[in-house]
mmCIF file of C-alpha atoms in Angstrom:
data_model
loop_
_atom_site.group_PDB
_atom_site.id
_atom_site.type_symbol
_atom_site.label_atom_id
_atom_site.label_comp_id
_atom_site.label_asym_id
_atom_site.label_seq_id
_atom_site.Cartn_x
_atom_site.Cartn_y
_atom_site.Cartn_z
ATOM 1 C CA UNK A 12 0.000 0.000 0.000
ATOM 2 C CA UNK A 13 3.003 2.255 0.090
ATOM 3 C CA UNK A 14 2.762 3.215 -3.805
ATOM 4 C CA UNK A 15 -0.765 3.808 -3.796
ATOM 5 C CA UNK A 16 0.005 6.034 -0.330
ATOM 6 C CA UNK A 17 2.858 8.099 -2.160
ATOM 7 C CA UNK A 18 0.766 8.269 -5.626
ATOM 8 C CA UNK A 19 -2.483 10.108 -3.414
ATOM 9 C CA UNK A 20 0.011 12.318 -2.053
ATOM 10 C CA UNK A 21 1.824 13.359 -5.257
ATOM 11 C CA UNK A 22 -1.954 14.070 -6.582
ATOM 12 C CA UNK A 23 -3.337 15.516 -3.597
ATOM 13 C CA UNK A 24 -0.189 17.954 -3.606
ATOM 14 C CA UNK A 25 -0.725 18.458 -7.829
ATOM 15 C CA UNK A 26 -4.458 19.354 -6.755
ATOM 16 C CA UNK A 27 -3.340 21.691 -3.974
ATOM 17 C CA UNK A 28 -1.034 23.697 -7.015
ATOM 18 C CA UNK A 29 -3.972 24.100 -9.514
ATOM 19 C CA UNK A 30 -6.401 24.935 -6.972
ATOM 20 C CA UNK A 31 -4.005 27.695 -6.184
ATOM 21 C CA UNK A 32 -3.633 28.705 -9.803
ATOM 22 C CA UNK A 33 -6.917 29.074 -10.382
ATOM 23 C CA UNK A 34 -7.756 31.569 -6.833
ATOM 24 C CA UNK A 35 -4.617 33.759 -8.881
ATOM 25 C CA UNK A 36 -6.094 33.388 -12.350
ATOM 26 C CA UNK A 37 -9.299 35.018 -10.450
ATOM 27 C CA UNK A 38 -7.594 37.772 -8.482
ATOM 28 C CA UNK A 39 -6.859 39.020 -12.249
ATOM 29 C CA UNK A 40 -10.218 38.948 -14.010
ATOM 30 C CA UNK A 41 -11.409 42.734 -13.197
ATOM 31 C CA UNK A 42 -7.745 43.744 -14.733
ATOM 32 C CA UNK A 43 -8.681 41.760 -17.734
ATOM 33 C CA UNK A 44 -10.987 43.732 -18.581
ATOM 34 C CA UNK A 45 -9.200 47.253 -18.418
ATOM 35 C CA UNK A 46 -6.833 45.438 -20.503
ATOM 36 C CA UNK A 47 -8.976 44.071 -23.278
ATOM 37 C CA UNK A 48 -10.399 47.262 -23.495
ATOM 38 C CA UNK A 49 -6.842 48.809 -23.892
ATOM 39 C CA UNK A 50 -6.120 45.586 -26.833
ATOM 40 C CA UNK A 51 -9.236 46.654 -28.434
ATOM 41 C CA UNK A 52 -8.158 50.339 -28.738
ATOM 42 C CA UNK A 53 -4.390 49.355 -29.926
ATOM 43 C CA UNK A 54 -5.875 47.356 -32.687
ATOM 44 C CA UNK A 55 -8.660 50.021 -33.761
ATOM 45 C CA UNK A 56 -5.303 52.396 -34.097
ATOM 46 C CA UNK A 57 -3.523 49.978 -35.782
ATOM 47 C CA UNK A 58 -6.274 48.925 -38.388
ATOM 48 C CA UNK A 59 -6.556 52.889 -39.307
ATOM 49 C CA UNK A 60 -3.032 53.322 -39.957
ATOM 50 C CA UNK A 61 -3.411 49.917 -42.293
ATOM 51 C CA UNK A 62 -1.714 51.270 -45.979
ATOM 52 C CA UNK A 63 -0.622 54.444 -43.951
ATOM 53 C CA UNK A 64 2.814 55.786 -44.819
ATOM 54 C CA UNK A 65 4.720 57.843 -43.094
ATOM 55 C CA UNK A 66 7.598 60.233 -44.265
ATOM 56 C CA UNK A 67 10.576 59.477 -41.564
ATOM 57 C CA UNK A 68 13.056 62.205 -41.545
ATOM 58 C CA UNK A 69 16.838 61.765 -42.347
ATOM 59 C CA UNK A 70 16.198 58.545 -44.920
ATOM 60 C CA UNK A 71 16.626 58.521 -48.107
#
């Protein structure tokens, strides 16, 4: 019974870890938001400058 011991402590302890990850995942999901919102506004700036060129100074 010693393996089967060891093996429900290796999960229990693997169980312990995700739990964990998931109460940190959910700390973050208000910021998720602020920062979709902040994606969303990168990519409406990038689709306007789509064909867009700019002039840089000292090329030639």
């Amino acid at each position: 019974m010693g393996l089967i011991d060891e093996i429900k402590k290796k999960r229990d302890s693997w169980m312990g870890r995700l739990e964990e990850h998931r109460q940190y995942e959910g700390e973050y999901e208000d910021d998720s938001m602020i920062n979709s919102e902040k994606e969303e506004e990168e990519i409406l700036r990038k689709r306007r400058m789509v064909g867009v060129f700019t002039i840089k100074e000292g090329v030639e």
